[in-house]
Tab-separated table of C-alpha atoms in Angstrom:
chain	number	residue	atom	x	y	z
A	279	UNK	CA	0.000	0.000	0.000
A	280	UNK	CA	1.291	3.502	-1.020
A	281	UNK	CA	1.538	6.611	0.956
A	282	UNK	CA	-1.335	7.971	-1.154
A	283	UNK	CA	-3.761	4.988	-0.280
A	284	UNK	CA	-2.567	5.786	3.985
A	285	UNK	CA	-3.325	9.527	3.038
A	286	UNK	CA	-6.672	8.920	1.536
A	287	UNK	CA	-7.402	6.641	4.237
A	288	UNK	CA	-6.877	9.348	6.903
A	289	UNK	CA	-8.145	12.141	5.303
A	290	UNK	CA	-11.496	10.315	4.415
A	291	UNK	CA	-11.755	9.207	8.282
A	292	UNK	CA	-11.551	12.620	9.507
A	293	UNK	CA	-13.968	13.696	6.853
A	294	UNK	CA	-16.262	11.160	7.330
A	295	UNK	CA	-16.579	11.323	11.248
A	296	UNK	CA	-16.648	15.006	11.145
A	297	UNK	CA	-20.231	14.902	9.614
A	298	UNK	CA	-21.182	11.433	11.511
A	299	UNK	CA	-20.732	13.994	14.311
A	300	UNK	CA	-22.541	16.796	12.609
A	301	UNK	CA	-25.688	14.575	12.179
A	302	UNK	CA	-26.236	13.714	15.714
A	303	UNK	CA	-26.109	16.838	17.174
A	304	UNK	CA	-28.793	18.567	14.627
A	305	UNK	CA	-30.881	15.289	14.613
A	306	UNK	CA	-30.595	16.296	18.529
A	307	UNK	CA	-31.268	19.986	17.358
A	308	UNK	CA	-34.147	18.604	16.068
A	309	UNK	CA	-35.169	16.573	18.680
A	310	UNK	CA	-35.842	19.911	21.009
A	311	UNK	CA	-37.417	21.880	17.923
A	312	UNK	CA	-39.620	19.752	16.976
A	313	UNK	CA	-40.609	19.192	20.834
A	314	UNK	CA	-41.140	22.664	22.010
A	315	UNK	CA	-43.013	23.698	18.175
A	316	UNK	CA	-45.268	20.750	19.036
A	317	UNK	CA	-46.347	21.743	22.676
A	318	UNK	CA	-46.332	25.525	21.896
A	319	UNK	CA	-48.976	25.213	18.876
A	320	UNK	CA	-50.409	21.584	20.450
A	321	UNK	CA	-49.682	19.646	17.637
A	322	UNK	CA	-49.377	16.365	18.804
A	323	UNK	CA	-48.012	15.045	15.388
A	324	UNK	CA	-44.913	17.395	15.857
A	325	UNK	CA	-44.828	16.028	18.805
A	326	UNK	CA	-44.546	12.235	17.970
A	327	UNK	CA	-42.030	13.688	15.044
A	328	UNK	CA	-40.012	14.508	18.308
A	329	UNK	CA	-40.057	11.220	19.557
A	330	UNK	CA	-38.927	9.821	16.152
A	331	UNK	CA	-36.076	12.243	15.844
A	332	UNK	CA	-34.664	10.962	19.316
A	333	UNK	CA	-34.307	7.559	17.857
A	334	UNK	CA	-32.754	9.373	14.876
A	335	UNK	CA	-29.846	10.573	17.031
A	336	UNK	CA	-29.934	6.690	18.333
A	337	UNK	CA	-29.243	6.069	14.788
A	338	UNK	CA	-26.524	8.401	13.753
A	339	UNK	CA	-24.720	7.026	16.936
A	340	UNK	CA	-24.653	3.282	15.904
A	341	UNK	CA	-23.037	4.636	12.481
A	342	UNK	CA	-20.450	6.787	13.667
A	343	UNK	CA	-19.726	3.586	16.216
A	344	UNK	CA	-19.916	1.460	13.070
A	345	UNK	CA	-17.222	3.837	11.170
A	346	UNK	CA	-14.758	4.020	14.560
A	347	UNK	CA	-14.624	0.728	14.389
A	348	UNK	CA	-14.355	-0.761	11.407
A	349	UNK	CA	-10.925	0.804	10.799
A	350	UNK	CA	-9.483	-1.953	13.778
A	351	UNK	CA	-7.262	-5.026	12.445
A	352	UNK	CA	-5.616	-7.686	14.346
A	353	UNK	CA	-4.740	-11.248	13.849
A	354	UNK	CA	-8.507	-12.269	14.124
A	355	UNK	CA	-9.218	-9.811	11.496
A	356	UNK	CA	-6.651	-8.854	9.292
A	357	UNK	CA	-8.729	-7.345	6.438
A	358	UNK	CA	-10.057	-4.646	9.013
A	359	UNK	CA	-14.094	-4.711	10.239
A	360	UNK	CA	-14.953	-2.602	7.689
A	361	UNK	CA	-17.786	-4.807	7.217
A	362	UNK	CA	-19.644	-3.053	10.148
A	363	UNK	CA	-20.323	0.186	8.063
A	364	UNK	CA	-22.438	-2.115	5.798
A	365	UNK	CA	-24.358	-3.439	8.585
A	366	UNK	CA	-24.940	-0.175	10.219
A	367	UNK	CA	-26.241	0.810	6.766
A	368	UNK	CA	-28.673	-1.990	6.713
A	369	UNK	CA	-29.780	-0.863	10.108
A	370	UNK	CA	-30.374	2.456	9.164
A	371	UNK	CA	-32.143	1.010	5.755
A	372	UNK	CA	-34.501	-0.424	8.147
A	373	UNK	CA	-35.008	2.517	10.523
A	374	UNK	CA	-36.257	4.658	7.206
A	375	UNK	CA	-38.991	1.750	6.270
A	376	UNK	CA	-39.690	1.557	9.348
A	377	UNK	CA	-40.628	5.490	8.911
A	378	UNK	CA	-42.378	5.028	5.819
A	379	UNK	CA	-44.673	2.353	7.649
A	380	UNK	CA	-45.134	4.492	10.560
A	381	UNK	CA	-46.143	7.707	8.693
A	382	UNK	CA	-48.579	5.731	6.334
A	383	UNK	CA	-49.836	3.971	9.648
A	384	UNK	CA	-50.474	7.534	11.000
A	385	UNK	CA	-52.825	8.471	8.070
A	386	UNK	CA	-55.623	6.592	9.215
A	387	UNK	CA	-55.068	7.833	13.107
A	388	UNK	CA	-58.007	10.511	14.038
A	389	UNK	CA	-55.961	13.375	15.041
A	390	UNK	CA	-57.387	16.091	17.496
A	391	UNK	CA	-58.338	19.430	16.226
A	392	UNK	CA	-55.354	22.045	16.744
A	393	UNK	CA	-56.388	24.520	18.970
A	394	UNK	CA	-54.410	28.006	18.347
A	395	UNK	CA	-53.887	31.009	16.768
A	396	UNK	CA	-53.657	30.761	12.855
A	397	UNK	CA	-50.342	33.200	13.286
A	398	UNK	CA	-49.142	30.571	15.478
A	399	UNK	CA	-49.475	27.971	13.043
A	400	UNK	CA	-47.822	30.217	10.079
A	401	UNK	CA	-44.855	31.419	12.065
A	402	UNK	CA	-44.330	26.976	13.011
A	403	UNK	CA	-44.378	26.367	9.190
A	404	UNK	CA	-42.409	29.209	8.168
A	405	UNK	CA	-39.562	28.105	10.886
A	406	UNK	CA	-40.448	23.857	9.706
A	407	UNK	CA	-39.928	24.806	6.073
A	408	UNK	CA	-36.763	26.579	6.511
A	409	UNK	CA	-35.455	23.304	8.597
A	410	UNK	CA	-36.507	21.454	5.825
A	411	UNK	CA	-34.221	23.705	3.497
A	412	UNK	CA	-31.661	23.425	5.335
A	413	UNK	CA	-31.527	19.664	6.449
A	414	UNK	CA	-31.983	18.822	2.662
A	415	UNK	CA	-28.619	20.801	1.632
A	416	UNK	CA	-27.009	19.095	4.502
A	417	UNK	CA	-28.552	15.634	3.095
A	418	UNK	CA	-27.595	16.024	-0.220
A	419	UNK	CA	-23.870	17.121	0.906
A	420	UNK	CA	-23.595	14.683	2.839
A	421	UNK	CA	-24.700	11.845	0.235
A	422	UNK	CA	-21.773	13.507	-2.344
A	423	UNK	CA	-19.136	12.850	0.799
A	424	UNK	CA	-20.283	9.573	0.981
A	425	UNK	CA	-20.768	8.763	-2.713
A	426	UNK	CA	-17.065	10.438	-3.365
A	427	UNK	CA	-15.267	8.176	-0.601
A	428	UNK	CA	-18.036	4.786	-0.599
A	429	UNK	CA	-19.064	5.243	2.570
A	430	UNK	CA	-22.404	3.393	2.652
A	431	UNK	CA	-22.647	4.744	6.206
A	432	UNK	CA	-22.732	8.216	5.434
A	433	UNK	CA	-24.973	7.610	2.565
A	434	UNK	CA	-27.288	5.653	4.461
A	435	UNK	CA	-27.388	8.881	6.900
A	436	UNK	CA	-27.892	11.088	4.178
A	437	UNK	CA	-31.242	9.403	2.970
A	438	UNK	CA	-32.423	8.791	6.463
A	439	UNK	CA	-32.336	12.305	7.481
A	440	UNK	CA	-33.965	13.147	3.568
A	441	UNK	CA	-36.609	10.253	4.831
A	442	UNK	CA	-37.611	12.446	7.930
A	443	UNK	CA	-37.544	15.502	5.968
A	444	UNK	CA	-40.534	14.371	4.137
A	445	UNK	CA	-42.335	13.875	7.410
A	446	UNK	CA	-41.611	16.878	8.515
A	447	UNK	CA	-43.014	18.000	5.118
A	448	UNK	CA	-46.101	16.607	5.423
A	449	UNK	CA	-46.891	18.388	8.972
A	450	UNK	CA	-46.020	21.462	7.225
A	451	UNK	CA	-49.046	20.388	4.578
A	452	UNK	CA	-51.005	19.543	7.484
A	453	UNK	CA	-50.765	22.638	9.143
A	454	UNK	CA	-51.008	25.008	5.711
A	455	UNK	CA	-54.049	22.598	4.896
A	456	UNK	CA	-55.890	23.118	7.975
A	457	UNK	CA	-55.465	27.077	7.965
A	458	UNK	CA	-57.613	26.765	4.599
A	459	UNK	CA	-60.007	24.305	5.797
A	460	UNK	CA	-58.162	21.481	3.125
A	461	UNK	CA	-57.656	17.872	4.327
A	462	UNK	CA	-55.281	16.898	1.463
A	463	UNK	CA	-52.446	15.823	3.407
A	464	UNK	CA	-53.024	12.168	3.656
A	465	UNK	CA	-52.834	12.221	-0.472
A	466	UNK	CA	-49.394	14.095	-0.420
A	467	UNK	CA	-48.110	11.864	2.491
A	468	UNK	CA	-48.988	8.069	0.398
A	469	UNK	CA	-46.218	9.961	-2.782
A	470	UNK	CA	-43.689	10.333	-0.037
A	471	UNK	CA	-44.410	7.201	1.979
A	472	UNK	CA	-44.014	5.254	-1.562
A	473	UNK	CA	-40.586	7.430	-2.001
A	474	UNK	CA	-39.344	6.460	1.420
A	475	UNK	CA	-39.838	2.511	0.854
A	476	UNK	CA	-38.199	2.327	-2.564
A	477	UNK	CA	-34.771	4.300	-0.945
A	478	UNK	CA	-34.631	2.254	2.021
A	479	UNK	CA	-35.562	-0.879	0.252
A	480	UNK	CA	-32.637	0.382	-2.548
A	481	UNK	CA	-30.337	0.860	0.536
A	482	UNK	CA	-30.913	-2.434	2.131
A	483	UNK	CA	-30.366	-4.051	-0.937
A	484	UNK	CA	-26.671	-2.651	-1.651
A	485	UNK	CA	-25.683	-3.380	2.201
A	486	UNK	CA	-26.968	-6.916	1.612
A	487	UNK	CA	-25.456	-7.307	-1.280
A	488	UNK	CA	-22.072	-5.570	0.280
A	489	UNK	CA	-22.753	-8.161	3.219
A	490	UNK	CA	-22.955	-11.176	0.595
A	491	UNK	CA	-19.466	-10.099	-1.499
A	492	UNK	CA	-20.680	-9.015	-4.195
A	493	UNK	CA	-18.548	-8.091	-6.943
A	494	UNK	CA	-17.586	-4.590	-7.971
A	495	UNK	CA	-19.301	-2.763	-10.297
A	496	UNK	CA	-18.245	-3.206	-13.643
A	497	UNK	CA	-17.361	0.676	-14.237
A	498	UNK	CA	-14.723	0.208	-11.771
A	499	UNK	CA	-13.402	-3.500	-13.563
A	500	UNK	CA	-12.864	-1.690	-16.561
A	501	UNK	CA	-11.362	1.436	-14.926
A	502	UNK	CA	-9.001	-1.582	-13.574
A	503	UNK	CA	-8.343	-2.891	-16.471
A	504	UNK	CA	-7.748	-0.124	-18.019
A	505	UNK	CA	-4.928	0.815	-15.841
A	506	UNK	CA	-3.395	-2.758	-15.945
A	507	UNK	CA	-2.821	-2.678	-19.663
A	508	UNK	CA	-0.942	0.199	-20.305
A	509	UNK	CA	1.900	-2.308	-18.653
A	510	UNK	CA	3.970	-3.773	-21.229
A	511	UNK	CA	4.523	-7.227	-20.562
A	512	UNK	CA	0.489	-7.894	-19.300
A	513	UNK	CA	-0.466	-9.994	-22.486
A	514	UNK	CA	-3.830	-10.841	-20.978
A	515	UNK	CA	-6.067	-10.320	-17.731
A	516	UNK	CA	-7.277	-13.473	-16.792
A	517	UNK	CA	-9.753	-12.118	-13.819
A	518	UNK	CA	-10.476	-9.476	-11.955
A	519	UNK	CA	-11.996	-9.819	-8.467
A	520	UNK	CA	-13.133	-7.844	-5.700
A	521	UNK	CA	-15.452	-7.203	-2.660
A	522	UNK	CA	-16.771	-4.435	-0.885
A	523	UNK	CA	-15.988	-4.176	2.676
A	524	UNK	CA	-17.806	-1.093	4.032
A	525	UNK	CA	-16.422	1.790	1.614
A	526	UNK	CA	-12.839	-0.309	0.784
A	527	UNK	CA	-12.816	-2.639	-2.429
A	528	UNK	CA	-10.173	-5.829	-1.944
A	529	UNK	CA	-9.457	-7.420	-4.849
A	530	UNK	CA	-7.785	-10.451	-6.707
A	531	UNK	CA	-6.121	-10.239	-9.968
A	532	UNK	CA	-4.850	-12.901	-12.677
A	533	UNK	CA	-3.046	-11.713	-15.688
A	534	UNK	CA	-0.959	-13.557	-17.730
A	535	UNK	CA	2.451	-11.977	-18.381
A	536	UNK	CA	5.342	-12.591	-21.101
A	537	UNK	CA	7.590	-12.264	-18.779
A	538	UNK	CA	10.131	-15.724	-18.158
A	539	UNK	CA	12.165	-14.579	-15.366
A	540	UNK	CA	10.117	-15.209	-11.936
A	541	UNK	CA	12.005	-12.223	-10.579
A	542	UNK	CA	10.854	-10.069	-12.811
A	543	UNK	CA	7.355	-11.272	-13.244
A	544	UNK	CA	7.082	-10.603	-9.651
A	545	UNK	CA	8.594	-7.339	-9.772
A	546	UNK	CA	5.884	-6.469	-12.709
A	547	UNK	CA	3.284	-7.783	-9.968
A	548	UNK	CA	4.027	-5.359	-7.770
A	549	UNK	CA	4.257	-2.630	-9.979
A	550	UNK	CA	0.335	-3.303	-10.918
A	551	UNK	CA	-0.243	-3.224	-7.423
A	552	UNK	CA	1.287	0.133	-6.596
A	553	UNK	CA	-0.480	1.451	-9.488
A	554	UNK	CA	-4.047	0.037	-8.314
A	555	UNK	CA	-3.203	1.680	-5.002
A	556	UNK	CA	-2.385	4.502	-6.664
A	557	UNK	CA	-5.239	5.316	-8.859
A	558	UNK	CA	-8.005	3.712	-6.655
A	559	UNK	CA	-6.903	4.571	-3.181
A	560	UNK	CA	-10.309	3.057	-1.721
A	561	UNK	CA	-8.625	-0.015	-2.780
A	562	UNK	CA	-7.596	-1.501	0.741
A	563	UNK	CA	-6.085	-4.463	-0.654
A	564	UNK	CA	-4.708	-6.472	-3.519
A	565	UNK	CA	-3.175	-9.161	-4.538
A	566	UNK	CA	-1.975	-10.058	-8.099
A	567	UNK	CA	-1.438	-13.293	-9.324
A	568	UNK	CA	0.481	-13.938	-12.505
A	569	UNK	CA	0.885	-16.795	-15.166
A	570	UNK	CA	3.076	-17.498	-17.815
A	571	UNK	CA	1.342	-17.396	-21.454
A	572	UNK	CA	0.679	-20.242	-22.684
A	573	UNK	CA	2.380	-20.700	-25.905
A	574	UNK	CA	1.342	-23.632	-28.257
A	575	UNK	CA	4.301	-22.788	-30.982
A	576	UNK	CA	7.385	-21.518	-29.854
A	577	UNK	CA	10.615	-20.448	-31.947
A	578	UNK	CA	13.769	-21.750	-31.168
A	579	UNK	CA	17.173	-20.672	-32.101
A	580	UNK	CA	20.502	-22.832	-32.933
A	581	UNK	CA	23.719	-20.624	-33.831
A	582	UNK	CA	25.738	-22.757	-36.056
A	583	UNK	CA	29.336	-23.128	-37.080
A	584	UNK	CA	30.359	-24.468	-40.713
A	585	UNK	CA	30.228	-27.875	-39.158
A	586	UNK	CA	26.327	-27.686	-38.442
A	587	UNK	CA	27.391	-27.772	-34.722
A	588	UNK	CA	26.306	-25.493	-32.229
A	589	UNK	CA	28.361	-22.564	-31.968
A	590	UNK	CA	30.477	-21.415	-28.997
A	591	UNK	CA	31.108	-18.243	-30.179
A	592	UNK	CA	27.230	-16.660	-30.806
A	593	UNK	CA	28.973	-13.358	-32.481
A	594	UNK	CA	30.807	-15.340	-35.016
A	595	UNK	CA	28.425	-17.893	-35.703
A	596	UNK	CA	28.230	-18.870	-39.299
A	597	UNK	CA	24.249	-19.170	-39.596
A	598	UNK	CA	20.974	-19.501	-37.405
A	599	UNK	CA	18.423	-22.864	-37.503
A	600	UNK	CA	15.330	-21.014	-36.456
A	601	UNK	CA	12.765	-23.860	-36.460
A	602	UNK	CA	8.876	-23.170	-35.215
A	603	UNK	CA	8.312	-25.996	-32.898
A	604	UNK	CA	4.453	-27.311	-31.728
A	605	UNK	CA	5.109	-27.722	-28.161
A	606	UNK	CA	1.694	-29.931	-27.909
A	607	UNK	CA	2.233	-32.269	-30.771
A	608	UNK	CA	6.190	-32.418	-30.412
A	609	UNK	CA	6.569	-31.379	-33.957
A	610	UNK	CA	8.369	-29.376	-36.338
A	611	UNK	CA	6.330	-27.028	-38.178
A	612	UNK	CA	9.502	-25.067	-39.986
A	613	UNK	CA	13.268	-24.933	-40.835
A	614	UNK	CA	14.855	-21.960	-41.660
A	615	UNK	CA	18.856	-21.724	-41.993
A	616	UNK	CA	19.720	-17.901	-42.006
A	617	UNK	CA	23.169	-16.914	-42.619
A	618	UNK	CA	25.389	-14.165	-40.249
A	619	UNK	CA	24.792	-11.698	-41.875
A	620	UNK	CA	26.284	-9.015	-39.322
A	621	UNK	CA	30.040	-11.386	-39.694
A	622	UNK	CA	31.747	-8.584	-41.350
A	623	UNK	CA	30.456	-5.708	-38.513
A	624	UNK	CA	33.706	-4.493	-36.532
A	625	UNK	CA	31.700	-3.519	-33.392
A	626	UNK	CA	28.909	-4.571	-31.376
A	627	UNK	CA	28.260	-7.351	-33.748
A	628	UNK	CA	26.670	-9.530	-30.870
A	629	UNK	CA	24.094	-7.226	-29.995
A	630	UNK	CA	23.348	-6.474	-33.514
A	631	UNK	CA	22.875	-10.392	-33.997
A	632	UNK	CA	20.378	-10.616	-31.053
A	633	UNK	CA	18.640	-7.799	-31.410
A	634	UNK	CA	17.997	-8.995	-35.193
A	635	UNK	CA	16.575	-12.555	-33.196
A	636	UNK	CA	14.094	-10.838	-31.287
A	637	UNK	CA	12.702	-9.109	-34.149
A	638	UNK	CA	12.631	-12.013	-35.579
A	639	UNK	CA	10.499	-13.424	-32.918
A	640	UNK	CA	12.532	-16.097	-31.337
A	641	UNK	CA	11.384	-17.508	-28.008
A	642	UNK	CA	14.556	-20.093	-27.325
A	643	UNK	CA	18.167	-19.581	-27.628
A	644	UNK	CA	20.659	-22.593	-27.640
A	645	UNK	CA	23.692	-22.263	-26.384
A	646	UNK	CA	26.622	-22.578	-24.081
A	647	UNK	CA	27.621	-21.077	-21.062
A	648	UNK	CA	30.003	-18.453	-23.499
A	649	UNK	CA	27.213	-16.273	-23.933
A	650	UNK	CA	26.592	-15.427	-19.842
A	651	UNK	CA	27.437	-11.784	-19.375
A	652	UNK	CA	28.025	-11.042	-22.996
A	653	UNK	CA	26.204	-8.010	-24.435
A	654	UNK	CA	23.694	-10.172	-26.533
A	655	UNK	CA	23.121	-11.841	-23.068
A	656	UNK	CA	21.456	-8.918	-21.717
A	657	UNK	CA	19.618	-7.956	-24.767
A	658	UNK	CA	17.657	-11.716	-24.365
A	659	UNK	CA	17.035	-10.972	-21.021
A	660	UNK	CA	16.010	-7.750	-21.290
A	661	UNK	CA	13.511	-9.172	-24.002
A	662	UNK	CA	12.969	-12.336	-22.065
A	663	UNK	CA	13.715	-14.503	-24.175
A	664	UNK	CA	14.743	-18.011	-22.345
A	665	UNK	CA	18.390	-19.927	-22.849
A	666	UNK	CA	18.620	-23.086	-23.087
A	667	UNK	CA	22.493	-24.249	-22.034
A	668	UNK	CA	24.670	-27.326	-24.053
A	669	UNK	CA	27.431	-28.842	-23.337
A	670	UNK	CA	27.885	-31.027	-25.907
A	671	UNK	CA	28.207	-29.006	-28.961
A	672	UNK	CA	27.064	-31.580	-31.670
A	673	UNK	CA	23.632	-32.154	-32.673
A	674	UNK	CA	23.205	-36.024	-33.054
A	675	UNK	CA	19.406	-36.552	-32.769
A	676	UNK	CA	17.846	-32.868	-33.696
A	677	UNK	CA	13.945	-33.890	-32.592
A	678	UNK	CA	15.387	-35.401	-29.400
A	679	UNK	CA	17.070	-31.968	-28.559
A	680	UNK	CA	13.994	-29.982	-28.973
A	681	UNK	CA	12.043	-32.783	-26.895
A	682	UNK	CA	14.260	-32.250	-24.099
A	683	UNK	CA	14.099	-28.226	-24.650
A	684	UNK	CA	10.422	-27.943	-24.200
A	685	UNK	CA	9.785	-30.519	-21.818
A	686	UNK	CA	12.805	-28.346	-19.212
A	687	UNK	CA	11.443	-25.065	-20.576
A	688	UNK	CA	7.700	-25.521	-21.324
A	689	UNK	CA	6.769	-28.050	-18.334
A	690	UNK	CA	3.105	-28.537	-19.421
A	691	UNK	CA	2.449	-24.600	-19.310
A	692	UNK	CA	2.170	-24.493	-15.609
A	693	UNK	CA	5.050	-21.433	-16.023
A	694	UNK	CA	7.322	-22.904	-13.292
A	695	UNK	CA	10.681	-21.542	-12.602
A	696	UNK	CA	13.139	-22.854	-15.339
């Protein structure tokens, strides 16, 4: 993990628990407003608002507990208990049906006649419709912190306080309604009751789905994906992987790399890590996994002398057998005897020679131990192109050779260390 994943981490905490903290002291706020509105105009629905507020500040509690939390890891839980926001999320999902229920049960309660002063009643809407204002800016901030770091906690908070907005609204109605002599509230409160289910049945389904691993959403695979192929040697991306866990992702990668050298295929691994953590730094962890590609026809290389034998001196070699060999069937598909023609170059005529291979396309280079730390050494390497070492210089039984090159080199694709 890089210092710009710890970073977001920490700056995302104290963002996060900053307005976990906010909420419960207005849903408190609100609490004592809605209260002392209620007994000065006798509105015993403001009242029972008040009530349901309290348990709102009950609410906000359990998440910000949730969020402390979940950032713990020890040797029980090594991923972290970030699991916690999501079921403090579902929690809250179910406090906001629960609201939905309550306000449609309350349409079919006979509700005393409000006894007081219609300038009462106007001044308690005005002052109700500018908390409603206000709490739905708040909301609606809140649910762009949480939607910009995946906190489902905060945006769980954010649509529960939006949920009790709408009651709130529909005393407001109530009260404006009754002024006129209108008894239309019960029509305005079945829209919002209807609009309250489907968000906190929409929230309970992504914490349950959170809860049950789901994968990640396929905008952020192909953002992945994305990022993983701009490296060079990633010939393919076998799988990608992941889980939420609260508002961190961990994921599980398989590419395929053309890469021989386990060093530097792990190397490349780690790389595509750094970069994930880099460019997704809600990514809390991952792990790729990489695998040789699976070649079916490989070429394979034999500098010659004049003799036909295999040369010891690669820079001087009189010609090249590049043959295309079918690893599967054990067969040779193609012969091709290419002369030097670099013999005559005064300088660097080595590197020349093997940089002309690799164009060429050659897998497999036979040879003898000469070659180690020789400039056209390091150009195979750099290329990864694999070496297969001789001792005995002269070619008696040609198919046997390449039998014995592909079963050390190629062992049945499973792209162990050679």
């Amino acid at each position: 993990m890089n210092q710009a994943n710890v970073d977001y981490k920490k700056e995302s905490k104290k963002v996060i628990n900053k307005l976990l903290i906010a909420s419960t002291f207005i849903n408190l706020a609100l609490t004592i407003i809605k209260y002392v509105l209620g007994k000065w105009i006798g509105n015993v629905a403001l009242q029972a608002d008040a009530l349901h507020s309290s348990l709102d500040v009950l609410s906000s509690v359990i998440v910000f507990s949730a969020m402390f939390f979940s950032y713990i890891k020890s040797e029980k839980f090594p991923f972290g208990l970030y699991k916690l926001e999501n079921i403090a999320s579902s929690f809250v999902s179910l406090l906001i049906i629960l609201t939905a229920f309550e306000i449609g049960y309350s349409l079919f309660e006979k509700r005393e006649p409000v006894h007081t002063s219609v300038l009462n009643q106007i001044i308690v809407a005005i002052v109700l419709f500018f908390i409603v204002i206000l709490m739905y800016l708040y909301s609606k901030y809140e649910k762009k912190i949480g939607t910009q770091y995946s906190s489902s906690g905060l945006v769980s908070d954010a649509e529960h306080i939006k949920s009790d907005l709408f009651s709130i609204f529909i005393i407001i109605c109530s009260i404006i309604f009754s002024i006129f002599g209108l008894n239309i509230d019960k029509y305005v409160a079945i829209v919002i009751v209807v609009m309250i289910l489907h968000s906190g049945f929409e929230l309970l389904k992504n914490s349950t789905l959170a809860l049950l691993d789901i994968n990640v959403d396929k905008k952020t695979i192909e953002a992945i994906k994305q990022e993983i192929s701009q490296f060079e040697h990633v010939n393919e991306i076998t799988s990608i992987k992941g889980r939420k866990s609260g508002r961190f992702m961990l994921l599980e990668i398989i590419v395929k790399l053309d890469i021989a050298s386990f060093e530097e295929a792990h190397k490349l691994s780690s790389q595509i890590e750094q970069r994930i953590y880099e460019k997704f730094p809600n990514v809390d962890n991952v792990i790729v996994h990489y695998e040789p590609i699976e070649k079916k026809i490989v070429k394979i290389c034999i500098p010659q002398t004049k003799n036909e034998q295999i040369s010891e001196d690669f820079s001087n070699s009189n010609s090249f057998l590049i043959i295309d060999y079918d690893l599967s069937r054990k067969k040779i598909l193609n012969k091709q005897q290419k002369p030097n023609d670099f013999l005559e170059l005064k300088e660097k005529k080595g590197i020349q020679i093997a940089l002309y291979l690799v164009k060429e396309g050659v897998d497999i280079i036979v040879t003898t131990k000469h070659i180690e730390n020789t400039g056209p050494y390091f150009v195979f390497k750099t290329h990864n192109k694999k070496f297969y070492v001789v001792e005995n210089v002269q070619i008696d039984n040609l198919e046997e050779l390449l039998k014995s090159i592909s079963n050390k080199i190629y062992v049945k694709q499973t792209g162990e260390e050679t």
